[in-house]
Coordinates of C-alpha atoms in Angstrom, one line a residue:
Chain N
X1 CA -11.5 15.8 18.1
X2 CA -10.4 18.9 17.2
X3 CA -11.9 20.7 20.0
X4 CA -10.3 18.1 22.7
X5 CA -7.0 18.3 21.1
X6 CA -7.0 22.6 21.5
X7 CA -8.1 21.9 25.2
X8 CA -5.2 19.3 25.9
X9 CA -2.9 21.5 24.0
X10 CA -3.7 24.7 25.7
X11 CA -3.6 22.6 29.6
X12 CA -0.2 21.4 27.9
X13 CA 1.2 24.5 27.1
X14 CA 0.2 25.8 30.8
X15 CA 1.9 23.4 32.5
X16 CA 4.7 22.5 30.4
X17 CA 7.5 25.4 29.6
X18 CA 9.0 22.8 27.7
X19 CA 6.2 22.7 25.0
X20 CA 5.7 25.3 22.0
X21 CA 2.6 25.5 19.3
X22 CA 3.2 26.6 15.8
X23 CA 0.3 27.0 13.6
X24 CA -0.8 28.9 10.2
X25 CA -3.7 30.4 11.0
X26 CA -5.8 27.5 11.3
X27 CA -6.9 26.8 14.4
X28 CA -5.3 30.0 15.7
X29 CA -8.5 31.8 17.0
X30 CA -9.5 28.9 19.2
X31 CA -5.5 28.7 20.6
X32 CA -5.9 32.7 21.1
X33 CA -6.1 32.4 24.7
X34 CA -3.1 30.7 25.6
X35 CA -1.4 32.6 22.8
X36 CA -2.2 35.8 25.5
X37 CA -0.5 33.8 28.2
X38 CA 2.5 32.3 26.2
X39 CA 3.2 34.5 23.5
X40 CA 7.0 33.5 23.2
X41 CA 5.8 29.6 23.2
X42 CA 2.5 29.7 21.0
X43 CA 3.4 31.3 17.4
X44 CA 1.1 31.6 14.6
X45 CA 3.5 32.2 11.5
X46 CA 0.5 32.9 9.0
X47 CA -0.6 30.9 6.0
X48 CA 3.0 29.7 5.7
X49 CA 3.1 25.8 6.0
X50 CA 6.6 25.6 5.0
X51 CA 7.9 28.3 7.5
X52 CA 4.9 26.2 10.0
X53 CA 7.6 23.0 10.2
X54 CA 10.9 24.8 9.7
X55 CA 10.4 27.4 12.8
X56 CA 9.4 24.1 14.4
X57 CA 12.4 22.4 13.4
X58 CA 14.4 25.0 15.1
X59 CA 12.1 25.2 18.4
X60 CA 13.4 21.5 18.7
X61 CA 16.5 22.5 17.8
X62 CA 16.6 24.8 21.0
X63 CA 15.5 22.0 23.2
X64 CA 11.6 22.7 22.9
X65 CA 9.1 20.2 22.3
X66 CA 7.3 21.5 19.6
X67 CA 3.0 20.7 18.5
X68 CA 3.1 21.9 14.7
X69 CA -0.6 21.6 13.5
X70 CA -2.4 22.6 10.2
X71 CA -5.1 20.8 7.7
X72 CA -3.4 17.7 6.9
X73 CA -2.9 18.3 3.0
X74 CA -1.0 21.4 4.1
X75 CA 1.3 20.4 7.2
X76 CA 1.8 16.9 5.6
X77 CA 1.9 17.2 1.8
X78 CA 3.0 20.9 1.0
X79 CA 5.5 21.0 4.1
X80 CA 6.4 17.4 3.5
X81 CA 10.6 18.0 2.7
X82 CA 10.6 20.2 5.6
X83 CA 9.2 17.4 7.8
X84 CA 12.1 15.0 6.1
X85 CA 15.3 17.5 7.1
X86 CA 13.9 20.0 9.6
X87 CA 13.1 17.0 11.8
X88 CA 14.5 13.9 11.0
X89 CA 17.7 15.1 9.2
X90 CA 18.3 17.3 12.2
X91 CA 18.0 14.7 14.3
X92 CA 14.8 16.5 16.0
X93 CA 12.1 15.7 16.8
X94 CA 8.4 17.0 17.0
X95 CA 4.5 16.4 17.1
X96 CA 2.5 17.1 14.0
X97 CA -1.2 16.8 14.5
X98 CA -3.6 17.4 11.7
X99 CA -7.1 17.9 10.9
X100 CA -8.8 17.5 7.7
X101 CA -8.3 13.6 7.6
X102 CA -9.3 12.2 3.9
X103 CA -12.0 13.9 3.4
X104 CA -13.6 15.6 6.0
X105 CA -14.4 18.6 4.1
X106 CA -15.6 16.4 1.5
X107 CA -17.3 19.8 -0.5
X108 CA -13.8 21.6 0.0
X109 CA -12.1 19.3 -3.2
X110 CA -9.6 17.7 -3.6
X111 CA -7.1 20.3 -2.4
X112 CA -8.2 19.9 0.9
X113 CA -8.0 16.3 1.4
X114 CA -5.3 13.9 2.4
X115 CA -5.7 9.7 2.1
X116 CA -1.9 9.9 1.0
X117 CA -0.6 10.6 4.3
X118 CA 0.1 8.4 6.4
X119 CA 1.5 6.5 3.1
X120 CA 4.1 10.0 3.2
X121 CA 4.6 9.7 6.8
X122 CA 5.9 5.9 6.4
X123 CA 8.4 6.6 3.7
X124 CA 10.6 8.4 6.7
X125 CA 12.3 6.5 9.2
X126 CA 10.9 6.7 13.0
X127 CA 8.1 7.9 13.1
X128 CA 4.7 6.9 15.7
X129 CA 1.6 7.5 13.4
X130 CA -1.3 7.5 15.6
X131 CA -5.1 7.8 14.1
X132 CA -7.8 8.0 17.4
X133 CA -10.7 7.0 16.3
X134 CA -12.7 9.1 18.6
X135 CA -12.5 12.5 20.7
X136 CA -11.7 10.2 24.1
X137 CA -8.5 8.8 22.1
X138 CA -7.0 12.4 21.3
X139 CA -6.0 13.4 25.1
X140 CA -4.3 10.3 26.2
X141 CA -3.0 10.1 22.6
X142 CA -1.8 13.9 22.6
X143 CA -0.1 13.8 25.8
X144 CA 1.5 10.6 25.6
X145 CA 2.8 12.1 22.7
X146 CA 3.8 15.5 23.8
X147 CA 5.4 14.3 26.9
X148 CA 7.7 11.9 24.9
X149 CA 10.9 12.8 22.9
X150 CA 10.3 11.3 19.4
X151 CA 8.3 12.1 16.7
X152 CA 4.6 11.8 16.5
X153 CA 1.8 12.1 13.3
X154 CA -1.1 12.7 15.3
X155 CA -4.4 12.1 12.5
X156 CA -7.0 13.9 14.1
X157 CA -10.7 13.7 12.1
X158 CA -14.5 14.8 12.3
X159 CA -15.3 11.3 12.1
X160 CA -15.2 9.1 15.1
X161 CA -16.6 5.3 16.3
X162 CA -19.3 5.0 19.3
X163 CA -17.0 5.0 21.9
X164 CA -13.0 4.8 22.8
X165 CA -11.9 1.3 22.5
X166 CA -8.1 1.4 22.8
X167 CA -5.6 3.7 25.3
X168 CA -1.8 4.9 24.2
X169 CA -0.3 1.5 24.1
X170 CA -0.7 0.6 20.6
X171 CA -1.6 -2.7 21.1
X172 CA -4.5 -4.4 18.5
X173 CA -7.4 -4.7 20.8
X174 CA -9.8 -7.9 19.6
X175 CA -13.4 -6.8 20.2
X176 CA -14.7 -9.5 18.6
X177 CA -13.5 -13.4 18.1
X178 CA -13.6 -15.7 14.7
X179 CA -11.9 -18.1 12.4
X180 CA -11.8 -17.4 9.2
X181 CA -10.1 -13.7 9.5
X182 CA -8.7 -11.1 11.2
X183 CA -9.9 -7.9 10.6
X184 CA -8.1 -4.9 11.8
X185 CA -10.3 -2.1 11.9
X186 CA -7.9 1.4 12.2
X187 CA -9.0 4.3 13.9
X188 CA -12.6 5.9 13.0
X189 CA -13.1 2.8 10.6
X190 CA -13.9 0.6 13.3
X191 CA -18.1 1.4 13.4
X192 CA -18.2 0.7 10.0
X193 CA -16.2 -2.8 10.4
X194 CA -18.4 -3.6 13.3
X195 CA -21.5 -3.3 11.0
X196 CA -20.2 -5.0 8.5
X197 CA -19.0 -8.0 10.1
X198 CA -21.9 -9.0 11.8
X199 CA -22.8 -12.4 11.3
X200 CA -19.3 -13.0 10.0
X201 CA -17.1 -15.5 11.4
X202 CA -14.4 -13.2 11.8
X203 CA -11.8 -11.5 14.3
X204 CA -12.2 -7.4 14.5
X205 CA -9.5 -5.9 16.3
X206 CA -8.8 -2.0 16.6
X207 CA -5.9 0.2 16.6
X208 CA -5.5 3.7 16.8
X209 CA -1.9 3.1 16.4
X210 CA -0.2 1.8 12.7
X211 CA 3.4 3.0 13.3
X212 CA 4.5 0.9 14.6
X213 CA 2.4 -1.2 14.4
X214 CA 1.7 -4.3 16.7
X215 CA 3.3 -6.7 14.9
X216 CA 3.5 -9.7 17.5
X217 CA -0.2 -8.9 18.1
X218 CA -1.3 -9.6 15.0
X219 CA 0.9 -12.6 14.6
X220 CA -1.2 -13.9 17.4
X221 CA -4.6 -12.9 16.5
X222 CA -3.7 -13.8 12.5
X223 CA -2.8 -17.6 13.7
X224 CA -5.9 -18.6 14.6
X225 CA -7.7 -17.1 11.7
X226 CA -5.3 -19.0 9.1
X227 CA -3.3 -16.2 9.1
X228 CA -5.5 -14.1 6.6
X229 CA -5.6 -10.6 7.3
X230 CA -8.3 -7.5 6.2
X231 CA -7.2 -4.2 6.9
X232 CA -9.6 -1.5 6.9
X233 CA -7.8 2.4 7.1
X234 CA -9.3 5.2 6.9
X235 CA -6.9 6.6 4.6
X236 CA -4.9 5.4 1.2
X237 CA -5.8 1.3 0.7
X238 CA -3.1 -0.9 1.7
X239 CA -0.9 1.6 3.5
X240 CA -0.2 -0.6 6.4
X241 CA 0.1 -4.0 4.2
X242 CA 4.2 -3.7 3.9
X243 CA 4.1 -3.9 7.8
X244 CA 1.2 -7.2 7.8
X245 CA 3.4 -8.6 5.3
X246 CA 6.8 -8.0 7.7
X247 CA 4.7 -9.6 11.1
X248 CA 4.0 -12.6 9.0
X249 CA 7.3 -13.4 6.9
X250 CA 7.7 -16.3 7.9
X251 CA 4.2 -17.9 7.4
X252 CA 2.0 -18.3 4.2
X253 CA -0.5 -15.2 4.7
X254 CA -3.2 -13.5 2.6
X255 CA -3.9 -9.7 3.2
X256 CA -6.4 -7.7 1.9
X257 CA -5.8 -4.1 2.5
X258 CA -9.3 -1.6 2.1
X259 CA -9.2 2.1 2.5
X260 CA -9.9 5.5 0.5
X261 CA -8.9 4.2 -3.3
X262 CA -6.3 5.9 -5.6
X263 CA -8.5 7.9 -7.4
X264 CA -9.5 11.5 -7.7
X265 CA -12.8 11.6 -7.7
X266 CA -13.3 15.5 -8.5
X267 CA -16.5 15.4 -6.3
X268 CA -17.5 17.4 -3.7
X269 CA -20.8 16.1 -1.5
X270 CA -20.4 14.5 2.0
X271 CA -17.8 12.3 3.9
X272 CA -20.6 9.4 3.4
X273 CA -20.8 10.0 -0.4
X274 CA -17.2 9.5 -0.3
X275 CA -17.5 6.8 1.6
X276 CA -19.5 5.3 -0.8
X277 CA -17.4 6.0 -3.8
X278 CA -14.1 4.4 -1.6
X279 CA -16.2 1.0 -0.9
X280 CA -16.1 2.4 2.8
X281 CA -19.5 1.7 3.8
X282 CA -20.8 -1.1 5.8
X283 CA -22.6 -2.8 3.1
X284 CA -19.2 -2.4 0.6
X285 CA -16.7 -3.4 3.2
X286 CA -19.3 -6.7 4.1
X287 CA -19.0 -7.6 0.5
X288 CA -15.3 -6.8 0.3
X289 CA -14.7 -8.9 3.6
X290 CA -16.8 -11.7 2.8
X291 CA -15.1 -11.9 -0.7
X292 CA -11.6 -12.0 0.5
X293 CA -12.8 -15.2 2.8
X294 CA -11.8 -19.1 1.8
X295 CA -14.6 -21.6 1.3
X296 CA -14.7 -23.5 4.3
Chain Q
X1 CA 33.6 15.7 21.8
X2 CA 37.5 15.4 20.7
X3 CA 38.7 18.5 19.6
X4 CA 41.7 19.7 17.8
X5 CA 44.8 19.7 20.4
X6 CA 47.1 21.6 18.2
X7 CA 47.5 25.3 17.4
X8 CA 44.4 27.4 15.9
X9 CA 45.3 28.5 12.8
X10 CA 45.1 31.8 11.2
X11 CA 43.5 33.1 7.8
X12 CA 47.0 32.7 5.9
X13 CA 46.6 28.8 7.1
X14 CA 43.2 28.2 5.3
X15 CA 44.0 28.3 1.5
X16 CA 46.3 25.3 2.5
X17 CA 43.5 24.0 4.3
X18 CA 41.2 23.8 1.0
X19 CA 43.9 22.1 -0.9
X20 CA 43.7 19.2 1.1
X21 CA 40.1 18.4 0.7
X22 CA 39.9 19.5 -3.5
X23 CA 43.7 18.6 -4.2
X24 CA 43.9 21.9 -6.6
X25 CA 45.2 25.0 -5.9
X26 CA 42.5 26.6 -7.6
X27 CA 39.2 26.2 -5.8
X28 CA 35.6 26.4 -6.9
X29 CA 33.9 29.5 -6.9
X30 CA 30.9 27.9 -4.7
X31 CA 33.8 26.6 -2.2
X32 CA 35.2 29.9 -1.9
X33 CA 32.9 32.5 -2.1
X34 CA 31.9 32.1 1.0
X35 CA 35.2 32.3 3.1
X36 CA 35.9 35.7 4.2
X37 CA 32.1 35.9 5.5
X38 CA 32.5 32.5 7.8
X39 CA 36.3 33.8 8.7
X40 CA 35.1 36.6 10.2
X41 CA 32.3 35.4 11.8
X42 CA 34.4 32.4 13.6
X43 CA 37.3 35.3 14.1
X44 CA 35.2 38.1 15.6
X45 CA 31.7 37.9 15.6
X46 CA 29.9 34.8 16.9
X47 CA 30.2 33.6 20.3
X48 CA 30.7 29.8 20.2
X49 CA 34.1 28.0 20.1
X50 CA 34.7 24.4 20.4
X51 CA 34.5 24.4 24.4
X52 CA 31.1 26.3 24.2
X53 CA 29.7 23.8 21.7
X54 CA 27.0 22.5 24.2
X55 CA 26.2 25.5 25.9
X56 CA 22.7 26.6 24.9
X57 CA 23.2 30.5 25.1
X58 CA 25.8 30.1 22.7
X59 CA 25.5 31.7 19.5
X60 CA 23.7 29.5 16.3
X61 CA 25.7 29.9 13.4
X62 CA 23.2 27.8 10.6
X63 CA 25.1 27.6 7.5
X64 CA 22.0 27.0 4.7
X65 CA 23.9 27.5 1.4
X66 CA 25.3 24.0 2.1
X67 CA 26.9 23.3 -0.6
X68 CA 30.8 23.8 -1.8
X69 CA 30.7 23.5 2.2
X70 CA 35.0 23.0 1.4
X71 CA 35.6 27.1 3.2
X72 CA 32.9 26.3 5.9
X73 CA 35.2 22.7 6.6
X74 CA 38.1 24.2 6.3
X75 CA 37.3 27.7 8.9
X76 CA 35.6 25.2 11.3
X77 CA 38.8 23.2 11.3
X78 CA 41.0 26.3 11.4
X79 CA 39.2 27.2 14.5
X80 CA 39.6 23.7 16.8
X81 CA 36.1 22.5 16.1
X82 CA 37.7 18.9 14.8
X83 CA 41.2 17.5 13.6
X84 CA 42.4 19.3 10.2
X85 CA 43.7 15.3 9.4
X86 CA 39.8 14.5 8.8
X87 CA 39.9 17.3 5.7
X88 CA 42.3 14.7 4.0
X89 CA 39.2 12.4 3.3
X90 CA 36.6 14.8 2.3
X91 CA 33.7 13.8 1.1
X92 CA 34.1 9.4 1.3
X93 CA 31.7 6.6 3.4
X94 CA 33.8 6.9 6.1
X95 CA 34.0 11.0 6.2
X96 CA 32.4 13.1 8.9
X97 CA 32.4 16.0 6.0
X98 CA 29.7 15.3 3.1
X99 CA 29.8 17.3 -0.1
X100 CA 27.2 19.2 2.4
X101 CA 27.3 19.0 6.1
X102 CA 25.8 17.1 8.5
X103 CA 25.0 18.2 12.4
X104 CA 25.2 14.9 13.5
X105 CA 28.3 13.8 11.8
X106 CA 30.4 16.7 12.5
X107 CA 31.2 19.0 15.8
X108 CA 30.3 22.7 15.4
X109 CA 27.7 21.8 12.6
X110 CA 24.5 23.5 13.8
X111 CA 22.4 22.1 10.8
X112 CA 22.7 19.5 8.5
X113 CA 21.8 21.3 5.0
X114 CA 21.7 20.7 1.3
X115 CA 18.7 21.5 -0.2
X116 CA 18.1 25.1 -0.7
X117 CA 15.9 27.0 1.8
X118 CA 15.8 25.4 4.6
X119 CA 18.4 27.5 6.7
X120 CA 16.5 30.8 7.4
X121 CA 13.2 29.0 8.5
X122 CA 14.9 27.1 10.6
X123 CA 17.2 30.2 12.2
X124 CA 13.6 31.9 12.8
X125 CA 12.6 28.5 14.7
X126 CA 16.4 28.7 16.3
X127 CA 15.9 32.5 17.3
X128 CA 12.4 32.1 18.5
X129 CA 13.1 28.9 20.5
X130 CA 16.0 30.8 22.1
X131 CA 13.9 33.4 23.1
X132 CA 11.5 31.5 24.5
X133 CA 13.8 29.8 26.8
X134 CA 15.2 33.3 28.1
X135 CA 18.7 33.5 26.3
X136 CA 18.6 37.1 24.9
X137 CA 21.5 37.7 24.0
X138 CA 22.2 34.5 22.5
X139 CA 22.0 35.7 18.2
X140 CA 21.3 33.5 15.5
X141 CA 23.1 34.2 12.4
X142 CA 21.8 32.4 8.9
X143 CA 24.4 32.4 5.8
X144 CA 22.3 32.0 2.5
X145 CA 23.4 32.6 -1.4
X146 CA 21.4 35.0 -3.2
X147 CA 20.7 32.5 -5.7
X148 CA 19.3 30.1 -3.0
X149 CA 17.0 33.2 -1.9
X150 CA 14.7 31.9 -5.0
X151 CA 13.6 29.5 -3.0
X152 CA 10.3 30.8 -1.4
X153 CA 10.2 29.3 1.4
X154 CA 12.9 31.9 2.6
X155 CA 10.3 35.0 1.9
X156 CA 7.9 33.3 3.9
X157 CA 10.4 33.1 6.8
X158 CA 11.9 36.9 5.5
X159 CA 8.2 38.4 6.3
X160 CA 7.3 36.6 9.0
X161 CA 10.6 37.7 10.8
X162 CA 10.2 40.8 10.3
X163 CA 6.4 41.3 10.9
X164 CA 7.4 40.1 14.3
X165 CA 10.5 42.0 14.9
X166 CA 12.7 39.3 15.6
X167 CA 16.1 40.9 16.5
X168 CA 17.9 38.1 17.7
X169 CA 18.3 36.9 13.9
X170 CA 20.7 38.1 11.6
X171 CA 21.1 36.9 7.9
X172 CA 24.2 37.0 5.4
X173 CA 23.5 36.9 2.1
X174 CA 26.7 35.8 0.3
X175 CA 26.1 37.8 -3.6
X176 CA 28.0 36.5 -6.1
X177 CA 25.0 37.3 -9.1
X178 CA 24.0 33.7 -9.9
X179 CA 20.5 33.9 -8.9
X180 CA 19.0 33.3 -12.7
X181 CA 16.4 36.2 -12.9
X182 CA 18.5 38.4 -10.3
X183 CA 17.2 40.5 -7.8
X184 CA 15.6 44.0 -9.0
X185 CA 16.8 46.8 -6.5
X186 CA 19.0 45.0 -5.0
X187 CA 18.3 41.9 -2.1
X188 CA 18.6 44.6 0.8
X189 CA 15.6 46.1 -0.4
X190 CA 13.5 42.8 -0.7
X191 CA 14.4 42.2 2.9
X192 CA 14.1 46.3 4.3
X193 CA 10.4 46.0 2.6
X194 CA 9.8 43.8 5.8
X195 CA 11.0 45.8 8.2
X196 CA 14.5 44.6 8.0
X197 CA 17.7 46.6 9.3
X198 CA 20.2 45.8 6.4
X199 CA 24.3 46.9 5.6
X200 CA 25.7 45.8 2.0
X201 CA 29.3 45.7 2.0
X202 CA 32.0 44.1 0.2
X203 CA 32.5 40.2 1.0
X204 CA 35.9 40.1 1.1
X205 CA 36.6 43.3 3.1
X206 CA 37.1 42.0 7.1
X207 CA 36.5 45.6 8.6
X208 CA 33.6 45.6 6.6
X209 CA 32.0 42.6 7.3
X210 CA 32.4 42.9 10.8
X211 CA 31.1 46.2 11.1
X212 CA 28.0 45.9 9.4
X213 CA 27.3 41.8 11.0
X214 CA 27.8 43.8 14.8
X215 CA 25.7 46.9 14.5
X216 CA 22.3 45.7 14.0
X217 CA 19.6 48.1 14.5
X218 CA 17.6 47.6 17.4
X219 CA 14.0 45.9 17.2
X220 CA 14.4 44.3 14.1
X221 CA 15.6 41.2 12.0
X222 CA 19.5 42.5 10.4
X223 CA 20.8 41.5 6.8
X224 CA 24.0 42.1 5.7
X225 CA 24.7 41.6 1.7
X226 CA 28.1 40.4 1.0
X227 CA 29.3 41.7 -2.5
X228 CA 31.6 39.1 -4.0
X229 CA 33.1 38.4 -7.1
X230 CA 30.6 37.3 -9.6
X231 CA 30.4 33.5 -10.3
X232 CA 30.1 33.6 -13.6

């Protein structure tokens, strides 16, 4: 994903004056190109996150439509009261887009990963969190972003499903139709939902958008399953329950929300051994699913 | 955007203008400290008045040091950016002007600040954005305190400005001594060790002020420290 979001970027910033990149040193090698050709629109500030989304701040506050992008711990997490007033308290606006995911760089620690935030993201008011689930998601999803006016948390992550399965319009997209539960499969979680719920008499549906999130969808899809809903993120567990709970107010509902747990783990390993420690893999999230599921 | 429709008012008019919005005639260090520096800016330095307030070549005035914002309200109002009447009801629900200002509340506010640190990395996004857009002579001037320079997200935005050379920028730093483990050498020097053009001169002297805030030197980021009483 990463690779297709520098190629969209760079074609962005070539045919867009409108559009500025700030980074901090990640990424900046592969961005060196169209640094050359736009040095006044494509900055690299140096390993200085907080700087990375204030100079951003005031690109937008010039009228520019800035891409700030950095590992997700740092741009989200370290930078995160500069994303709450040198955006939204200016009334500006931006892209972040970050790499890194949960735990990508699953040897790297626990410095370098990030299942809190998308959880950050949603305490702030207006913002579009969008999680592609693989690389044929991040160009649509970068550019529908980029060529709007709000802002946008762009989660971009090593991992990645089989194929694309939804565009830019953030609709839930049922792949798969049952009775007993809806199960909403978010971004790169939706191979592992797929496996798991095979055999199961249950709804999968994707998203590779959560904020905002399709709320009249899932009222729809969530009726004919008795309105009990399993979310599966790839990120902190439950994160989008607040907003199931909101589509469904006014109706009796159960909701089960899976994702990376709240616990630090101090492991290193793969993405998979995490996986495994989160309940994240097939076999867990079958067993978690199946659980959560009335007796007929 | 209304504007004032009566007279601009001079700095003789502005000590009556800060009695309206504390009721004392004796106003808070914080609230006054900084009110020679923003007089002569709005008198004689930065090129934005409340008909240019939309124009983007305009100067960017970004007032960081947000707070005890009462000399900022009352040299903005002086100046026609908005009615002197709103002063009366500084600081309730209803307000435009917060105990620290907000951009989109009030006209001539360039950022909405409060806590400490945010101004000057946003001025280097201001400067560089105008820059990109071809406005070169449009400057972007940053008021901090040199307590608030603690904060380090300022340093970052200090050395990255001047790594770059980014002339269009210049910074006040209002010195009244309250930062709590002071500045060794002075805060000119932390800011010259980047490559910085900087002036100290005395915060209440006019002349001063305006000589050293007009004659950057060329090719570089410009401070000017402005000496004040100290606040303790």
């Amino acid at each position: 994903m990463r690779e297709t979001f520098v190629a969209g970027t760079t074609a962005i910033l070539d045919e867009d004056p409108r559009t500025a990149l700030v980074l901090a040193d990640i990424s900046a090698a592969a961005f060196e190109p169209v640094r050359e050709r736009h040095p006044d629109r494509v900055l690299n500030v140096g390993i200085r996150e907080s700087l990375l989304v204030g100079v951003a701040g005031g690109l937008a506050q010039t009228g520019l439509r800035p891409i700030a992008h950095s590992y997700a711990p740092f741009l989200v997490e370290r930078a995160f009261e500069q994303i709450k007033l040198d955006f939204g308290n200016q009334d500006g606006h931006g892209v972040l887009v970050s790499v890194g995911a949960s735990y990508d760089n699953a040897q790297a620690g626990r410095s370098h990963h990030a299942p809190g935030d998308v959880a950050l993201i949603d305490t702030l008011p207006g913002w579009e969190v969008r999680v592609p689930g693989h690389p044929d998601e991040v160009d649509p999803l970068l550019r529908h972003a980029v060529g709007g006016d709000g802002s946008v948390y762009l989660r971009l992550s090593t991992r990645s499903n089989d194929g694309a399965h939804a565009g830019t319009d953030g609709r839930l997209v049922p792949l798969r139709t049952g009775h007993r539960a809806v199960v909403v499969a978010v971004g790169p979680m939706l191979s592992a939902v797929l496996a798991a719920t095979v055999g199961l008499d249950v709804t999968v549906a994707y998203t590779n958008t959560v904020r905002p999130f399709d709320a009249a969808g899932l009222r729809e899809l969530a009726g004919a399953t008795g309105d009990t809903v399993i979310l599966v993120e790839p990120y902190l567990a439950g994160t989008s329950a607040r907003v199931v709970d909101d589509a469904l107010l006014d109706r009796p509902h159960r909701t089960l929300g899976l994702g990376v747990r709240r616990v630090d783990l101090h492991r290193f390993g793969t993405p998979a051994d995490h996986d495994d420690a989160h309940g994240l893999t097939p076999d867990a999230l079958r067993h978690a699913i199946a659980g959560f599921l009335l007796p007929r | 955007m209304t504007t004032a429709t009566e007279d601009l008012l001079g700095y003789e008019d502005l000590p009556a203008l800060l009695t309206r919005m504390t009721g004392d005639e004796k106003h808070e260090p914080s609230a006054t400290s900084t009110l020679d520096v923003l007089w002569v800016l709005y008198d004689r330095v930065l090129r934005v008045d409340p008909d240019n307030l939309h124009d983007p070549a305009r100067d960017r005035f970004l007032l960081s040091k947000g707070h005890g914002p009462a000399a900022y309200y009352a040299v903005l109002a002086a100046k026609g950016f908005f009615p002197t009447d709103l002063l009366d009801d500084f600081g309730s629900y209803d307000s435009p002007l917060g105990y620290h200002p907000d951009r989109t509340r009030l006209p001539g506010v360039e950022i909405s600040s409060g806590s400490l640190g945010h101004g000057l990395p946003l001025g280097v996004g201001v400067a560089l954005g105008l820059r990109a857009q071809g406005f070169p002579d449009a400057r972007t001037y940053v008021l901090v305190g040199d307590a608030e320079l603690d904060e380090g997200s300022n340093h970052e935005a200090i050395a990255y400005a001047g790594a770059t050379g980014l002339a269009s920028l210049t910074v006040v730093v209002v010195d009244n001594r309250s930062a709590t483990h002071g500045w060794p050498g002075g805060i000119g020097a932390r800011f010259a060790a980047h490559g910085w053009s900087t002036a100290t001169v005395d915060g209440r002297n006019h002349r001063a002020l305006e000589s050293a805030l007009t004659t950057p030197l060329p090719g570089r980021p410009h401070v000017v420290v402005a000496t004040v009483e100290d606040k303790y």
